[in-house]
Short mmCIF file of C-alpha atoms and ligand atoms in Angstrom, two decimals:
data_model
loop_
_atom_site.label_atom_id
_atom_site.label_comp_id
_atom_site.label_asym_id
_atom_site.label_seq_id
_atom_site.Cartn_x
_atom_site.Cartn_y
_atom_site.Cartn_z
CA MET A 11 -5.13 -20.23 134.85
CA ILE A 12 -3.80 -17.46 132.57
CA SER A 13 -5.59 -16.12 129.49
CA LEU A 14 -4.11 -13.96 126.76
CA GLY A 15 -6.53 -11.92 124.63
CA ILE A 16 -5.96 -10.01 121.41
CA GLU A 17 -8.16 -7.08 120.41
CA SER A 18 -8.10 -5.86 116.80
CA THR A 19 -11.62 -4.97 115.62
CA ALA A 20 -10.71 -1.44 114.50
CA HIS A 21 -8.01 1.15 115.22
CA THR A 22 -6.61 -0.53 118.34
CA PHE A 23 -4.28 -3.51 118.47
CA GLY A 24 -4.27 -4.63 122.09
CA VAL A 25 -2.98 -7.56 124.11
CA GLY A 26 -4.35 -8.27 127.57
CA ILE A 27 -3.36 -10.94 130.05
CA VAL A 28 -5.71 -11.89 132.90
CA THR A 29 -5.96 -14.67 135.47
CA ASP A 30 -9.04 -16.75 136.29
CA LYS A 31 -9.26 -14.79 139.57
CA GLY A 32 -9.97 -11.67 137.51
CA LYS A 33 -6.56 -10.08 137.98
CA VAL A 34 -5.31 -8.05 135.03
CA LEU A 35 -1.58 -8.74 134.63
CA ALA A 36 -1.15 -6.61 131.51
CA ASN A 37 -3.26 -4.50 129.16
CA VAL A 38 -1.07 -3.05 126.41
CA LYS A 39 -2.22 -1.38 123.19
CA ASP A 40 -1.19 0.68 120.23
CA SER A 41 -3.82 2.57 118.24
CA TYR A 42 -3.79 3.70 114.63
CA SER A 43 -4.70 7.32 114.15
CA THR A 44 -4.63 9.94 111.39
CA LYS A 45 -4.74 13.74 111.49
CA THR A 46 -6.82 13.93 108.32
CA GLY A 47 -8.71 11.54 106.09
CA GLY A 48 -10.21 9.17 108.65
CA MET A 49 -9.64 5.47 109.09
CA ILE A 50 -8.39 3.74 105.97
CA PRO A 51 -8.94 -0.02 106.45
CA VAL A 52 -5.80 -1.13 104.58
CA LYS A 53 -3.64 1.30 106.57
CA MET A 54 -5.22 0.09 109.78
CA GLY A 55 -4.22 -3.48 108.89
CA GLU A 56 -0.68 -2.35 108.06
CA HIS A 57 -0.44 -0.57 111.41
CA HIS A 58 -1.49 -3.74 113.26
CA ILE A 59 1.08 -5.84 111.34
CA GLU A 60 3.78 -3.34 112.34
CA VAL A 61 2.95 -3.25 116.05
CA CYS A 62 1.64 -6.77 116.83
CA ASP A 63 4.98 -8.29 117.77
CA ARG A 64 6.03 -5.41 120.03
CA VAL A 65 2.65 -5.13 121.78
CA LEU A 66 2.67 -8.87 122.47
CA LYS A 67 6.23 -8.76 123.87
CA GLU A 68 5.42 -5.74 126.05
CA ALA A 69 2.33 -7.45 127.46
CA LEU A 70 4.28 -10.60 128.37
CA GLU A 71 7.03 -8.52 129.99
CA LYS A 72 4.55 -6.43 131.93
CA ALA A 73 2.78 -9.57 133.17
CA GLY A 74 6.13 -11.14 134.05
CA ILE A 75 5.29 -14.39 132.28
CA LYS A 76 6.57 -16.46 129.37
CA GLN A 77 4.51 -17.55 126.37
CA GLU A 78 4.51 -21.09 127.77
CA ASP A 79 2.66 -19.93 130.90
CA ILE A 80 -0.46 -19.05 128.91
CA ASP A 81 -3.37 -21.51 129.14
CA VAL A 82 -5.87 -20.01 126.67
CA ILE A 83 -5.51 -17.72 123.63
CA SER A 84 -8.48 -15.51 122.71
CA PHE A 85 -9.01 -12.98 119.96
CA SER A 86 -11.78 -10.65 118.81
CA ILE A 87 -13.41 -12.64 116.02
CA SER A 88 -16.28 -10.13 115.50
CA PRO A 89 -17.63 -7.55 114.67
CA GLY A 90 -15.30 -5.06 113.03
CA ILE A 91 -13.24 -4.15 110.01
CA GLY A 92 -11.94 -7.20 108.14
CA HIS A 93 -8.47 -5.79 107.51
CA ALA A 94 -7.99 -5.16 111.23
CA LEU A 95 -9.72 -8.31 112.54
CA ARG A 96 -7.57 -10.60 110.40
CA ILE A 97 -4.28 -9.42 111.93
CA GLY A 98 -5.40 -10.19 115.47
CA ALA A 99 -6.75 -13.54 114.27
CA VAL A 100 -3.47 -14.48 112.56
CA THR A 101 -1.50 -13.54 115.68
CA ALA A 102 -3.79 -15.62 117.90
CA ARG A 103 -3.78 -18.65 115.57
CA THR A 104 0.03 -18.57 115.37
CA LEU A 105 0.35 -18.54 119.15
CA ALA A 106 -2.27 -21.26 119.61
CA LEU A 107 -0.53 -23.55 117.10
CA LYS A 108 2.95 -22.84 118.44
CA LEU A 109 2.02 -23.28 122.10
CA LYS A 110 -0.59 -26.02 121.44
CA LYS A 111 -3.19 -24.13 123.48
CA PRO A 112 -6.97 -23.74 122.96
CA LEU A 113 -8.16 -20.87 120.76
CA VAL A 114 -11.34 -18.90 121.54
CA GLY A 115 -13.08 -16.38 119.25
CA VAL A 116 -14.75 -13.55 121.20
CA ASN A 117 -17.49 -11.10 120.17
CA HIS A 118 -16.10 -7.64 120.93
CA CYS A 119 -19.39 -6.03 122.08
CA ILE A 120 -20.02 -8.85 124.53
CA ALA A 121 -16.48 -8.45 125.89
CA HIS A 122 -17.28 -4.82 126.82
CA LEU A 123 -20.08 -6.15 129.02
CA GLU A 124 -18.17 -9.08 130.52
CA ILE A 125 -15.16 -6.97 131.58
CA GLY A 126 -17.57 -4.74 133.52
CA ARG A 127 -18.94 -7.76 135.37
CA MET A 128 -15.36 -8.82 136.13
CA LEU A 129 -14.30 -5.41 137.42
CA PHE A 130 -17.44 -5.00 139.56
CA PRO A 131 -18.40 -8.43 140.94
CA GLU A 132 -21.51 -6.95 142.59
CA CYS A 133 -22.70 -5.84 139.13
CA LYS A 134 -24.44 -9.06 138.13
CA ASP A 135 -26.92 -8.29 135.38
CA PRO A 136 -26.47 -4.81 133.94
CA VAL A 137 -27.81 -2.94 130.96
CA LEU A 138 -24.71 -1.94 128.97
CA LEU A 139 -24.63 1.45 127.31
CA TYR A 140 -21.90 0.83 124.75
CA VAL A 141 -20.82 4.00 122.99
CA SER A 142 -17.70 3.86 120.86
CA GLY A 143 -16.44 5.17 117.54
CA ALA A 144 -18.37 2.79 115.30
CA ASN A 145 -20.85 1.25 117.75
CA THR A 146 -23.71 2.68 119.75
CA GLN A 147 -25.84 -0.02 121.37
CA VAL A 148 -27.89 -0.67 124.47
CA ILE A 149 -27.35 -4.33 125.37
CA ALA A 150 -28.75 -6.58 128.10
CA TYR A 151 -28.93 -10.29 128.86
CA ASP A 152 -32.25 -11.99 128.24
CA GLY A 153 -33.15 -15.59 127.42
CA GLY A 154 -29.65 -16.96 126.88
CA LYS A 155 -28.30 -14.13 124.75
CA TYR A 156 -27.03 -10.60 125.00
CA ARG A 157 -29.76 -8.73 123.14
CA ILE A 158 -29.58 -5.35 121.49
CA PHE A 159 -32.48 -3.30 122.88
CA GLY A 160 -31.52 -0.11 121.08
CA GLU A 161 -28.85 1.07 118.68
CA THR A 162 -27.88 3.77 116.27
CA LEU A 163 -29.60 3.61 112.90
CA ASP A 164 -26.60 5.25 111.20
CA ASN A 165 -23.28 6.47 112.71
CA GLY A 166 -21.78 5.60 116.06
CA ALA A 167 -21.74 8.51 118.54
CA GLY A 168 -17.93 8.61 118.46
CA ASN A 169 -17.92 8.88 114.66
CA LEU A 170 -20.30 11.81 114.95
CA LEU A 171 -18.01 13.60 117.44
CA ASP A 172 -14.95 12.82 115.31
CA SER A 173 -16.66 14.01 112.10
CA PHE A 174 -17.67 17.33 113.63
CA ALA A 175 -14.22 17.81 115.16
CA ARG A 176 -12.57 17.17 111.79
CA PHE A 177 -14.99 19.54 110.08
CA THR A 178 -14.14 22.34 112.51
CA GLY A 179 -10.39 21.64 112.43
CA LEU A 180 -10.19 20.39 116.02
CA GLY A 181 -8.35 17.22 114.96
CA PHE A 182 -8.65 13.55 115.87
CA PRO A 183 -9.86 11.97 118.09
CA GLY A 184 -12.64 14.50 118.39
CA GLY A 185 -14.41 13.28 121.54
CA PRO A 186 -11.90 14.63 124.10
CA LYS A 187 -11.45 17.91 122.14
CA ILE A 188 -15.22 18.49 122.06
CA GLU A 189 -15.47 17.65 125.76
CA GLU A 190 -12.93 20.38 126.58
CA LEU A 191 -14.58 22.92 124.27
CA ALA A 192 -18.06 22.13 125.62
CA LYS A 193 -16.98 23.21 129.11
CA LYS A 194 -16.70 26.76 127.76
CA GLY A 195 -20.12 26.65 126.08
CA LYS A 196 -22.93 28.50 127.85
CA LYS A 197 -25.82 28.72 125.42
CA TYR A 198 -27.91 25.71 124.42
CA ILE A 199 -28.66 25.70 120.69
CA GLN A 200 -31.53 23.48 119.58
CA LEU A 201 -30.41 20.48 117.50
CA PRO A 202 -32.40 17.57 116.01
CA TYR A 203 -33.24 15.06 118.72
CA ALA A 204 -33.83 11.72 117.02
CA VAL A 205 -34.93 8.91 119.31
CA LYS A 206 -37.06 6.28 117.58
CA GLY A 207 -38.34 3.78 120.13
CA MET A 208 -35.11 2.59 121.68
CA ASP A 209 -32.99 3.48 118.66
CA VAL A 210 -31.12 6.70 117.96
CA SER A 211 -30.04 8.43 114.77
CA PHE A 212 -27.26 10.99 114.37
CA GLY A 213 -27.07 11.64 110.60
CA GLY A 214 -29.51 14.58 110.48
CA LEU A 215 -27.94 16.12 113.55
CA LEU A 216 -24.48 16.14 111.95
CA THR A 217 -25.74 17.87 108.82
CA ASN A 218 -27.66 20.41 110.89
CA LEU A 219 -24.61 21.09 113.06
CA LYS A 220 -22.30 21.55 110.07
CA ASN A 221 -24.79 23.95 108.46
CA LYS A 222 -25.04 25.97 111.66
CA TYR A 223 -21.23 26.11 111.94
CA LYS A 224 -20.92 27.34 108.35
CA THR A 225 -23.23 30.34 109.00
CA ARG A 226 -20.65 31.65 111.53
CA LYS A 227 -23.56 32.87 113.66
CA TYR A 228 -22.81 30.49 116.52
CA LYS A 229 -19.85 30.11 118.84
CA VAL A 230 -18.16 26.74 118.32
CA GLU A 231 -18.07 26.31 122.14
CA ASP A 232 -21.87 26.60 122.26
CA LEU A 233 -22.23 24.13 119.38
CA ALA A 234 -19.93 21.64 121.16
CA PHE A 235 -21.89 22.07 124.40
CA SER A 236 -25.24 21.65 122.63
CA LEU A 237 -23.97 18.64 120.68
CA GLN A 238 -22.99 16.85 123.90
CA GLU A 239 -26.18 17.77 125.75
CA THR A 240 -28.35 16.57 122.86
CA ILE A 241 -26.70 13.26 122.01
CA PHE A 242 -26.03 12.30 125.62
CA SER A 243 -29.70 12.97 126.46
CA MET A 244 -30.67 10.66 123.60
CA LEU A 245 -28.34 7.94 124.90
CA VAL A 246 -29.49 8.28 128.50
CA GLU A 247 -33.14 8.18 127.41
CA THR A 248 -32.71 4.92 125.49
CA ALA A 249 -30.62 3.33 128.24
CA GLU A 250 -33.27 4.25 130.82
CA ARG A 251 -36.06 2.86 128.65
CA ALA A 252 -34.17 -0.44 128.30
CA MET A 253 -33.63 -0.58 132.08
CA ALA A 254 -37.35 -0.02 132.69
CA HIS A 255 -38.36 -2.55 130.03
CA CYS A 256 -35.97 -5.28 131.28
CA GLU A 257 -36.57 -4.42 134.94
CA LYS A 258 -32.84 -4.18 135.56
CA ASN A 259 -31.35 -1.75 138.04
CA GLU A 260 -27.68 -1.68 137.03
CA LEU A 261 -26.22 0.44 134.25
CA LEU A 262 -22.74 -0.34 132.95
CA LEU A 263 -20.79 1.94 130.62
CA GLY A 264 -18.50 0.82 127.80
CA GLY A 265 -16.76 2.32 124.74
CA GLY A 266 -14.45 5.31 124.26
CA VAL A 267 -17.23 7.91 124.34
CA ALA A 268 -18.10 6.73 127.86
CA CYS A 269 -14.78 8.31 128.98
CA ASN A 270 -16.72 11.59 128.76
CA LYS A 271 -17.32 13.03 132.23
CA ARG A 272 -20.54 14.81 131.23
CA LEU A 273 -22.03 11.57 129.85
CA GLN A 274 -21.01 9.81 133.08
CA GLU A 275 -22.65 12.57 135.14
CA MET A 276 -25.91 12.37 133.18
CA CYS A 277 -25.98 8.58 133.59
CA ARG A 278 -25.33 8.95 137.32
CA ILE A 279 -28.25 11.36 137.72
CA MET A 280 -30.59 9.07 135.78
CA CYS A 281 -29.54 6.08 137.90
CA GLN A 282 -29.98 8.00 141.15
CA GLU A 283 -33.46 9.08 140.10
CA ARG A 284 -34.57 5.50 139.51
CA ASP A 285 -32.68 4.02 142.43
CA ALA A 286 -30.31 2.10 140.17
CA LYS A 287 -26.53 1.70 140.32
CA LEU A 288 -24.06 3.03 137.78
CA TYR A 289 -20.84 1.16 137.03
CA CYS A 290 -18.16 2.96 135.07
CA PRO A 291 -14.85 1.14 134.42
CA GLU A 292 -11.64 3.18 134.32
CA ASN A 293 -10.71 4.50 130.88
CA GLN A 294 -8.28 1.69 129.93
CA PHE A 295 -11.23 -0.78 130.12
CA LEU A 296 -13.77 1.54 128.45
CA VAL A 297 -11.79 1.88 125.23
CA ASP A 298 -10.98 -1.14 123.06
CA ASN A 299 -8.59 -3.36 125.00
CA GLY A 300 -7.12 -6.85 125.08
CA ALA A 301 -8.00 -7.52 128.75
CA MET A 302 -11.72 -7.72 127.99
CA ILE A 303 -11.07 -10.24 125.20
CA ALA A 304 -8.80 -12.31 127.49
CA TRP A 305 -11.42 -12.36 130.27
CA THR A 306 -14.40 -13.20 128.02
CA GLY A 307 -12.32 -15.89 126.27
CA LEU A 308 -11.55 -17.39 129.66
CA LEU A 309 -15.23 -17.48 130.64
CA MET A 310 -16.07 -19.15 127.33
CA HIS A 311 -13.20 -21.63 127.66
CA LYS A 312 -14.35 -22.62 131.16
CA ALA A 313 -17.79 -23.34 129.65
CA GLY A 314 -16.15 -25.68 127.11
CA ILE A 315 -16.14 -23.32 124.14
CA SER A 316 -13.17 -23.21 121.76
CA ILE A 317 -12.64 -22.98 118.02
CA LYS A 318 -10.46 -24.98 115.62
CA VAL A 319 -7.88 -22.94 113.74
CA GLU A 320 -9.41 -24.02 110.42
CA ASP A 321 -12.85 -22.75 111.55
CA SER A 322 -11.60 -19.46 112.97
CA ALA A 323 -12.37 -17.10 110.09
CA VAL A 324 -13.29 -13.62 111.33
CA ARG A 325 -16.95 -12.51 111.25
CA PRO A 326 -16.99 -8.77 110.54
CA TYR A 327 -20.81 -8.50 110.59
CA GLU A 328 -21.73 -10.76 113.51
CA ARG A 329 -24.46 -9.29 115.70
CA THR A 330 -24.31 -9.37 119.49
CA ASP A 331 -27.44 -11.56 119.61
CA ASP A 332 -26.01 -14.12 117.15
CA VAL A 333 -23.92 -15.52 120.02
CA LEU A 334 -25.37 -18.19 122.32
CA VAL A 335 -24.19 -17.22 125.79
CA SER A 336 -23.79 -20.67 127.32
CA TRP A 337 -21.30 -19.48 129.96
CA ARG A 338 -24.01 -17.60 131.88
CA ASN A 339 -27.09 -18.89 133.63
P1 AMP B 133 -13.43 3.19 120.91
O1 AMP B 133 -13.95 2.96 119.50
O2 AMP B 133 -14.29 2.53 121.95
O3 AMP B 133 -11.98 2.90 121.11
O4 AMP B 133 -13.62 4.75 121.19
C1 AMP B 133 -13.13 5.73 120.32
C2 AMP B 133 -14.08 6.90 120.30
O5 AMP B 133 -14.22 7.47 121.60
C3 AMP B 133 -13.62 8.02 119.39
O6 AMP B 133 -14.69 8.34 118.54
C4 AMP B 133 -13.30 9.16 120.35
O7 AMP B 133 -13.54 10.44 119.81
C5 AMP B 133 -14.23 8.88 121.50
N1 AMP B 133 -13.80 9.46 122.77
C6 AMP B 133 -12.66 9.25 123.44
N2 AMP B 133 -12.60 10.00 124.56
C7 AMP B 133 -13.76 10.72 124.60
C8 AMP B 133 -14.30 11.70 125.49
N3 AMP B 133 -13.66 12.10 126.55
N4 AMP B 133 -15.52 12.20 125.18
C9 AMP B 133 -16.20 11.78 124.10
N5 AMP B 133 -15.73 10.89 123.22
C10 AMP B 133 -14.53 10.36 123.46
MG1 MG B 134 -15.21 -1.15 121.37
#
């Protein structure tokens, strides 16, 4: 069985093709980016309209299959930016109608967790630390749903890194630039550490950091280093608390920020200390990608879940725990 999945919750338009044996035949994407000004939703939608046809063709070519070989069509139905979500949805509906194949709407956050379980079959029941541009959540399965045990109360960690990088003229995306700069930082500068129960908050930290930068009293390398050490400690603390609370001993990483080697190292140390296992997918599966939508759609399809085209409106605000996870037991 072959599943095609379309990702379009935010800046990335991606098409993935996977088999029911968990083999990824293609995982192609094109991401919208700007040097200044941030993500403009309308422009993001226009970008996806421009690239959707080419990305789809490239994925089919890479997989060495024809449209007719596809058995299931999935798309990210939630959560995300409406302008972006709708383009993926239109592409998926068109294919489903044309090919007369079942259509499945997938929650993006859940897909980050399911692709990890596909890539690491021994990773059965992890706590997911999902850290991306817009999202920062600690998610685990409990009582038939993927529940959010902790999350950011304001910005996503990636948005924080991108905002500071823009402010200091490092450019976009900021995460990798800050990671490089942080390697040269030596001095830890105290920054607000805001963990509230299992939730985190970054707003005050960003203001504090910008104010410190403006005084010109601190080296930007030291600020980058301190920024990473502070926010990654917050993330590791909340992930560890969720693992202890849920009595789970597997940690899975997801989201673009999880590409960061220092965050991976800190997670590895925490896991070693509590005799748990860390699972970190390669970068192409950490960032937003079509393969994770294709795989989760396939799992849902096998459990009898599909959606009629006329009921397939996108759900920009759907929460991870709104979804009944009937494909797991
Ligand atoms: P996503 O929304 O999951 O596609 O991830 C995008 C976010 O990941 C952006 O905010 C990037 O700045 C961030 N990012 C990408 N690579 C890294 C890295 N090496 N370190 C920290 N953040 C990163
Ligand atoms: Mg994501």
